[in-house]
């Protein structure tokens, strides 16, 4: 495989506005099998051992949707312009080989990436191609079949399309800008492009029905559920922080960090799903650095650990147990705050509350307890 001495980067092109697939947002940002379309594509490359780095090219309107910690560059008005922006961003990074992939192909699997890299051992450019097996027709404007086309020598194009970095940068700098893909850019520059066998499951999401098909292909092979439980005691103070939202109250919560009992329970649920212990293991309370800390740092760490292992957060459900303060009016803000930290849509996060009917320590308003459940999925 073209690994070893070669430094391979992947560029995932996510700058399109494609809304033909429905859902009101560009298809690369829609949910699919427990993650977003783009997240699936990214995971395939960032999890591949031969790939040193992954760069997302995004539309300026989508900056807020980017996953945390991902390297990204703004795209241009055309696909070719966007790819060139990605290529230029990799300049001077020692990149030998670049794989360019459409974000709308979330089902790409390691063997196809391997096949493209293998072909680049002996070629400057390589791309997956699929045979055309159906007969081909021309259909006129009235919906009438007007004729037939020979399918000999025709193939269907897929991505990732792989190139020696220097040659594709040069080719893109000479490109007209209206090319459909990078193979077209390469051919226009006179390059030979090796065809490797494509994968029928590596579909491009284009129409609404493609989501169901992609979900079937992706399947869900690994579902993990974790629970978390936390309690903090009331003490002097004039506010409490719950799920990242400061709530005025006639007491504060005591604890080493900001005592955000909601965020702690959720963080422990994510660690639990990963069999990674609890907050105390990762952020020892004996370490003075965490005194008064914003608990968002703990939640971000758990989310990053999950992401690094290829898991996406499918949903989380949090129940705060207290008589006061009243949570209901603030639950939406808490949901938004947690979703922002976790990089998921708010619809995947539930925040609710209950009293304990004045029974027990929560009933006597000695403290607040929280239960949380988190589901992580990996295909
Ligand atoms: Mg705690």
Coordinates of C-alpha atoms and ligand atoms in Angstrom, one line a residue:
X1 CA 0.0 0.0 0.0
X2 CA 1.1 3.6 -0.6
X3 CA 1.8 4.2 3.0
X4 CA 5.1 3.9 4.8
X5 CA 7.3 6.7 3.4
X6 CA 4.2 8.4 1.9
X7 CA 2.4 11.0 3.9
X8 CA -1.3 10.7 3.0
X9 CA -4.0 13.3 3.7
X10 CA -7.7 13.1 3.0
X11 CA -9.8 16.1 1.9
X12 CA -13.5 15.7 2.5
X13 CA -15.4 18.1 0.3
X14 CA -18.5 19.3 2.2
X15 CA -19.0 22.8 0.7
X16 CA -22.1 22.0 -1.4
X17 CA -25.6 23.2 -0.7
X18 CA -27.3 20.1 -1.9
X19 CA -30.9 20.1 -0.6
X20 CA -32.4 17.8 -3.3
X21 CA -32.1 15.0 -0.6
X22 CA -34.7 16.9 1.5
X23 CA -34.6 17.8 5.2
X24 CA -34.1 21.5 4.7
X25 CA -30.3 21.4 5.4
X26 CA -27.5 20.4 3.1
X27 CA -27.4 16.7 3.0
X28 CA -23.9 16.4 4.5
X29 CA -25.2 17.8 7.8
X30 CA -28.3 15.6 8.0
X31 CA -28.4 12.7 10.5
X32 CA -27.8 9.2 9.4
X33 CA -27.4 6.0 11.5
X34 CA -26.5 7.8 14.7
X35 CA -24.2 10.5 13.3
X36 CA -24.3 13.1 10.5
X37 CA -23.5 12.2 6.9
X38 CA -20.2 14.1 7.0
X39 CA -19.2 12.5 10.3
X40 CA -19.5 9.0 8.8
X41 CA -17.3 10.1 5.9
X42 CA -14.8 11.7 8.2
X43 CA -14.6 8.7 10.5
X44 CA -13.7 6.4 7.6
X45 CA -10.6 8.5 6.8
X46 CA -9.5 9.7 10.3
X47 CA -9.8 6.1 11.5
X48 CA -7.6 4.7 8.7
X49 CA -4.1 3.8 9.8
X50 CA -2.4 5.0 6.6
X51 CA -4.0 8.5 6.7
X52 CA -2.0 11.1 8.6
X53 CA -4.6 13.8 8.6
X54 CA -8.1 14.8 7.4
X55 CA -9.2 18.2 6.2
X56 CA -12.9 19.3 5.7
X57 CA -13.7 21.9 3.1
X58 CA -16.9 23.6 4.2
X59 CA -19.4 26.3 3.1
X60 CA -19.0 29.6 5.1
X61 CA -22.6 29.3 6.3
X62 CA -21.8 26.0 8.0
X63 CA -18.9 27.0 10.2
X64 CA -21.0 26.4 13.3
X65 CA -21.8 22.8 12.2
X66 CA -18.2 21.7 12.0
X67 CA -17.2 18.9 14.5
X68 CA -15.0 20.2 17.3
X69 CA -11.3 19.7 16.7
X70 CA -11.5 19.0 13.0
X71 CA -9.2 20.8 10.6
X72 CA -11.2 22.7 8.1
X73 CA -11.0 25.4 5.4
X74 CA -13.7 27.4 3.7
X75 CA -14.7 26.3 0.3
X76 CA -15.4 28.4 -2.9
X77 CA -18.3 28.9 -5.2
X78 CA -17.5 25.8 -7.3
X79 CA -16.5 22.2 -6.4
X80 CA -13.2 22.6 -8.2
X81 CA -12.6 25.9 -6.4
X82 CA -13.4 24.3 -3.0
X83 CA -11.0 21.4 -3.7
X84 CA -8.2 23.9 -4.7
X85 CA -8.8 25.7 -1.4
X86 CA -8.3 22.4 0.4
X87 CA -5.2 21.6 -1.6
X88 CA -3.6 25.0 -1.0
X89 CA -4.3 24.6 2.7
X90 CA -2.1 21.5 2.7
X91 CA 0.8 23.3 1.0
X92 CA 4.1 23.0 3.0
X93 CA 2.7 20.2 5.2
X94 CA 4.8 17.4 3.6
X95 CA 1.8 15.8 1.9
X96 CA 2.8 13.2 -0.7
X97 CA -0.7 11.7 -1.5
X98 CA -4.1 13.3 -1.2
X99 CA -7.4 11.5 -1.3
X100 CA -10.3 13.7 -2.3
X101 CA -13.7 12.5 -1.1
X102 CA -17.3 13.8 -1.4
X103 CA -18.9 14.2 2.0
X104 CA -22.1 12.8 0.5
X105 CA -20.6 9.4 0.3
X106 CA -20.8 8.3 4.0
X107 CA -20.6 4.5 3.3
X108 CA -17.0 4.4 2.1
X109 CA -15.2 1.5 3.6
X110 CA -11.5 0.8 4.4
X111 CA -10.9 -1.7 1.6
X112 CA -11.8 0.9 -1.1
X113 CA -9.5 3.4 0.5
X114 CA -6.8 0.7 0.5
X115 CA -7.4 -0.1 -3.2
X116 CA -7.0 3.6 -4.2
X117 CA -3.8 3.9 -2.1
X118 CA -2.4 0.6 -3.6
X119 CA -2.9 1.9 -7.1
X120 CA -1.0 5.1 -6.3
X121 CA 2.1 2.9 -5.8
X122 CA 2.4 2.9 -9.6
X123 CA 0.3 5.8 -10.7
X124 CA 0.0 9.5 -10.2
X125 CA -3.8 9.3 -10.0
X126 CA -6.3 6.6 -9.2
X127 CA -10.0 6.5 -8.7
X128 CA -12.8 3.9 -8.1
X129 CA -15.0 3.1 -11.1
X130 CA -18.0 0.9 -11.3
X131 CA -19.2 -1.0 -14.4
X132 CA -22.4 0.0 -16.0
X133 CA -24.6 -3.1 -16.0
X134 CA -28.0 -1.7 -16.9
X135 CA -28.8 -0.9 -20.5
X136 CA -28.6 2.8 -21.3
X137 CA -31.3 4.9 -23.0
X138 CA -31.8 8.4 -24.0
X139 CA -35.1 9.9 -22.8
X140 CA -36.5 13.0 -24.5
X141 CA -38.2 15.9 -22.8
X142 CA -41.7 14.3 -23.0
X143 CA -40.6 11.2 -21.0
X144 CA -40.4 9.0 -24.1
X145 CA -37.4 6.7 -24.6
X146 CA -35.8 8.1 -27.7
X147 CA -33.0 5.7 -28.2
X148 CA -30.3 3.4 -26.8
X149 CA -26.6 4.0 -25.9
X150 CA -23.9 1.4 -25.9
X151 CA -22.5 0.9 -22.5
X152 CA -19.1 -0.6 -23.6
X153 CA -16.3 1.3 -22.1
X154 CA -18.5 3.4 -19.8
X155 CA -18.0 3.4 -16.0
X156 CA -19.6 5.2 -13.1
X157 CA -17.3 7.5 -11.1
X158 CA -16.9 7.3 -7.3
X159 CA -14.7 8.9 -4.7
X160 CA -12.2 8.9 -2.9
X161 CA -10.1 9.9 -5.9
X162 CA -6.4 9.7 -5.1
X163 CA -3.5 11.7 -6.5
X164 CA 0.2 12.5 -6.0
X165 CA -0.2 15.8 -4.2
X166 CA 2.1 17.9 -6.5
X167 CA 0.4 16.8 -9.7
X168 CA -3.2 17.4 -8.6
X169 CA -2.3 20.9 -7.2
X170 CA -0.8 21.8 -10.6
X171 CA -3.8 20.4 -12.4
X172 CA -6.3 22.3 -10.2
X173 CA -4.4 25.6 -10.7
X174 CA -4.9 25.2 -14.5
X175 CA -8.6 24.0 -14.1
X176 CA -11.5 25.9 -15.6
X177 CA -13.5 25.6 -12.4
X178 CA -16.6 23.9 -13.7
X179 CA -15.3 20.3 -13.6
X180 CA -17.6 17.7 -12.1
X181 CA -14.8 15.9 -10.1
X182 CA -11.0 15.7 -9.7
X183 CA -10.6 13.0 -12.3
X184 CA -12.0 15.5 -14.9
X185 CA -9.4 18.0 -13.6
X186 CA -6.6 15.5 -13.9
X187 CA -7.6 14.3 -17.4
X188 CA -7.8 17.9 -18.6
X189 CA -4.2 18.3 -17.4
X190 CA -3.1 15.3 -19.4
X191 CA -2.7 12.9 -16.4
X192 CA -3.3 9.2 -16.6
X193 CA -5.8 8.0 -14.1
X194 CA -5.8 4.4 -13.0
X195 CA -9.3 2.9 -12.5
X196 CA -9.7 0.6 -9.5
X197 CA -12.8 -1.5 -8.7
X198 CA -15.4 0.7 -7.0
X199 CA -17.8 -0.4 -4.3
X200 CA -21.6 -0.6 -5.0
X201 CA -22.3 0.2 -1.4
X202 CA -20.3 3.5 -1.6
X203 CA -23.4 5.3 -2.7
X204 CA -23.7 9.1 -3.1
X205 CA -26.6 10.5 -1.2
X206 CA -28.6 12.5 -3.7
X207 CA -32.3 11.9 -3.3
X208 CA -34.5 11.4 -0.1
X209 CA -34.6 7.6 -0.5
X210 CA -30.8 7.4 -0.4
X211 CA -30.8 8.0 3.4
X212 CA -32.7 4.8 4.1
X213 CA -30.4 2.9 1.7
X214 CA -27.3 4.3 3.3
X215 CA -28.7 3.4 6.8
X216 CA -29.1 -0.2 5.6
X217 CA -25.6 -0.2 4.3
X218 CA -24.1 1.4 7.4
X219 CA -26.0 -0.8 9.8
X220 CA -25.2 -0.3 13.4
X221 CA -22.7 -2.8 14.6
X222 CA -21.9 -1.4 18.0
X223 CA -24.3 0.3 20.4
X224 CA -23.1 1.3 23.9
X225 CA -25.2 2.6 26.7
X226 CA -23.8 4.3 29.8
X227 CA -25.4 5.7 32.9
X228 CA -24.2 8.3 35.3
X229 CA -25.4 9.5 38.7
X230 CA -24.1 12.4 40.7
X231 CA -25.0 14.4 43.8
X232 CA -23.8 17.7 45.1
X233 CA -24.7 19.3 48.4
X234 CA -26.2 22.8 48.8
X235 CA -24.1 25.4 50.5
X236 CA -23.9 29.1 50.7
X237 CA -24.3 31.0 47.5
X238 CA -26.7 32.8 45.2
X239 CA -26.7 30.6 42.1
X240 CA -26.1 27.0 40.9
X241 CA -24.7 25.9 37.6
X242 CA -26.8 23.1 36.1
X243 CA -26.1 21.6 32.6
X244 CA -23.9 24.6 31.9
X245 CA -26.5 27.2 32.7
X246 CA -26.2 29.5 35.7
X247 CA -29.4 29.5 37.6
X248 CA -30.1 32.1 40.4
X249 CA -30.9 30.4 43.7
X250 CA -30.8 31.0 47.4
X251 CA -28.0 28.5 47.8
X252 CA -25.0 27.4 45.8
X253 CA -23.8 23.8 45.2
X254 CA -20.6 22.6 46.8
X255 CA -17.9 20.8 44.9
X256 CA -14.3 20.9 43.7
X257 CA -15.2 22.2 40.2
X258 CA -18.2 24.3 39.4
X259 CA -20.3 21.5 41.0
X260 CA -22.4 21.2 37.8
X261 CA -24.2 18.0 38.9
X262 CA -26.1 17.7 35.6
X263 CA -23.0 17.9 33.5
X264 CA -21.1 15.5 35.8
X265 CA -23.8 12.8 35.5
X266 CA -23.8 13.1 31.7
X267 CA -20.0 13.0 31.5
X268 CA -20.0 9.9 33.7
X269 CA -22.6 8.3 31.4
X270 CA -20.3 8.8 28.4
X271 CA -17.3 7.5 30.2
X272 CA -19.4 4.6 31.4
X273 CA -20.5 3.7 27.8
X274 CA -16.8 3.7 26.9
X275 CA -15.9 1.6 30.0
X276 CA -13.6 4.5 30.9
X277 CA -14.4 4.9 34.6
X278 CA -15.7 8.3 35.7
X279 CA -14.7 12.0 35.9
X280 CA -12.5 11.3 39.0
X281 CA -10.3 9.0 37.0
X282 CA -9.6 11.6 34.3
X283 CA -9.7 14.7 36.4
X284 CA -8.5 13.8 39.9
X285 CA -10.2 16.0 42.6
X286 CA -6.8 16.1 44.3
X287 CA -5.5 18.2 41.4
X288 CA -5.9 21.9 42.3
X289 CA -6.1 22.8 38.6
X290 CA -9.7 21.7 38.5
X291 CA -10.8 23.8 41.5
X292 CA -13.8 25.9 40.4
X293 CA -13.3 24.6 36.8
X294 CA -16.0 24.9 34.2
X295 CA -17.3 21.3 33.9
X296 CA -17.6 21.8 30.1
X297 CA -13.9 20.7 30.1
X298 CA -14.9 17.3 31.5
X299 CA -17.8 16.8 29.1
X300 CA -15.7 17.9 26.1
X301 CA -13.0 15.4 27.1
X302 CA -15.5 12.5 27.4
X303 CA -17.0 13.5 24.0
X304 CA -13.5 13.7 22.4
X305 CA -12.6 10.3 23.8
X306 CA -15.8 8.8 22.3
X307 CA -15.1 10.4 18.9
X308 CA -11.5 9.2 18.9
X309 CA -12.8 5.7 19.3
X310 CA -15.2 6.1 16.4
X311 CA -18.3 6.5 18.5
X312 CA -21.0 9.1 17.9
X313 CA -23.4 10.2 20.5
X314 CA -26.9 9.0 19.5
X315 CA -28.7 10.5 22.4
X316 CA -28.5 11.5 26.0
X317 CA -31.2 11.8 28.6
X318 CA -30.7 13.7 31.9
X319 CA -33.0 13.9 34.9
X320 CA -32.3 16.5 37.6
X321 CA -33.8 15.6 40.9
X322 CA -34.6 18.7 43.1
X323 CA -37.5 20.6 44.7
X324 CA -35.9 23.9 43.7
X325 CA -34.8 25.7 41.6
X326 CA -37.4 25.2 39.0
X327 CA -35.8 23.6 36.0
X328 CA -38.6 23.5 33.4
X329 CA -38.2 27.0 32.0
X330 CA -34.5 26.5 31.6
X331 CA -34.4 23.0 30.2
X332 CA -34.3 24.3 26.6
X333 CA -31.2 26.4 27.3
X334 CA -29.5 23.5 29.1
X335 CA -30.3 21.2 26.1
X336 CA -28.7 23.8 23.7
X337 CA -25.7 24.3 25.9
X338 CA -25.0 20.6 26.2
X339 CA -25.6 20.0 22.5
X340 CA -23.1 22.8 21.7
X341 CA -20.4 21.3 23.8
X342 CA -21.0 17.8 22.4
X343 CA -21.3 19.0 18.8
X344 CA -24.7 17.3 18.2
X345 CA -28.2 18.6 17.3
X346 CA -30.2 19.7 20.4
X347 CA -32.8 17.1 19.5
X348 CA -30.4 14.4 20.6
X349 CA -30.2 15.8 24.2
X350 CA -33.0 15.6 26.7
X351 CA -33.0 17.6 29.9
X352 CA -35.9 17.0 32.3
X353 CA -36.5 17.3 36.1
X354 CA -38.5 15.8 38.8
X355 CA -39.0 16.5 42.5
X356 CA -38.8 13.6 45.0
X357 CA -42.1 14.5 46.7
X358 CA -40.2 16.2 49.6
X359 CA -38.8 12.8 50.5
X360 CA -35.1 12.1 51.2
X361 CA -32.1 14.4 50.9
X362 CA -33.3 16.0 47.7
X363 CA -36.8 16.4 49.2
X364 CA -35.3 18.2 52.2
X365 CA -33.4 20.4 49.8
X366 CA -30.0 19.3 51.1
X367 CA -28.6 18.9 47.6
X368 CA -29.4 18.0 44.0
X369 CA -29.1 14.6 42.4
X370 CA -28.9 13.8 38.7
X371 CA -29.3 10.7 36.6
X372 CA -28.0 10.5 33.0
X373 CA -28.0 8.0 30.2
X374 CA -26.0 8.2 27.0
X375 CA -26.1 6.0 23.9
X376 CA -23.0 5.8 21.7
X377 CA -23.0 4.2 18.3
X378 CA -20.3 3.0 16.0
X379 CA -20.9 1.2 12.7
Ligands
LIG1 MG1 -19.9 15.8 40.7

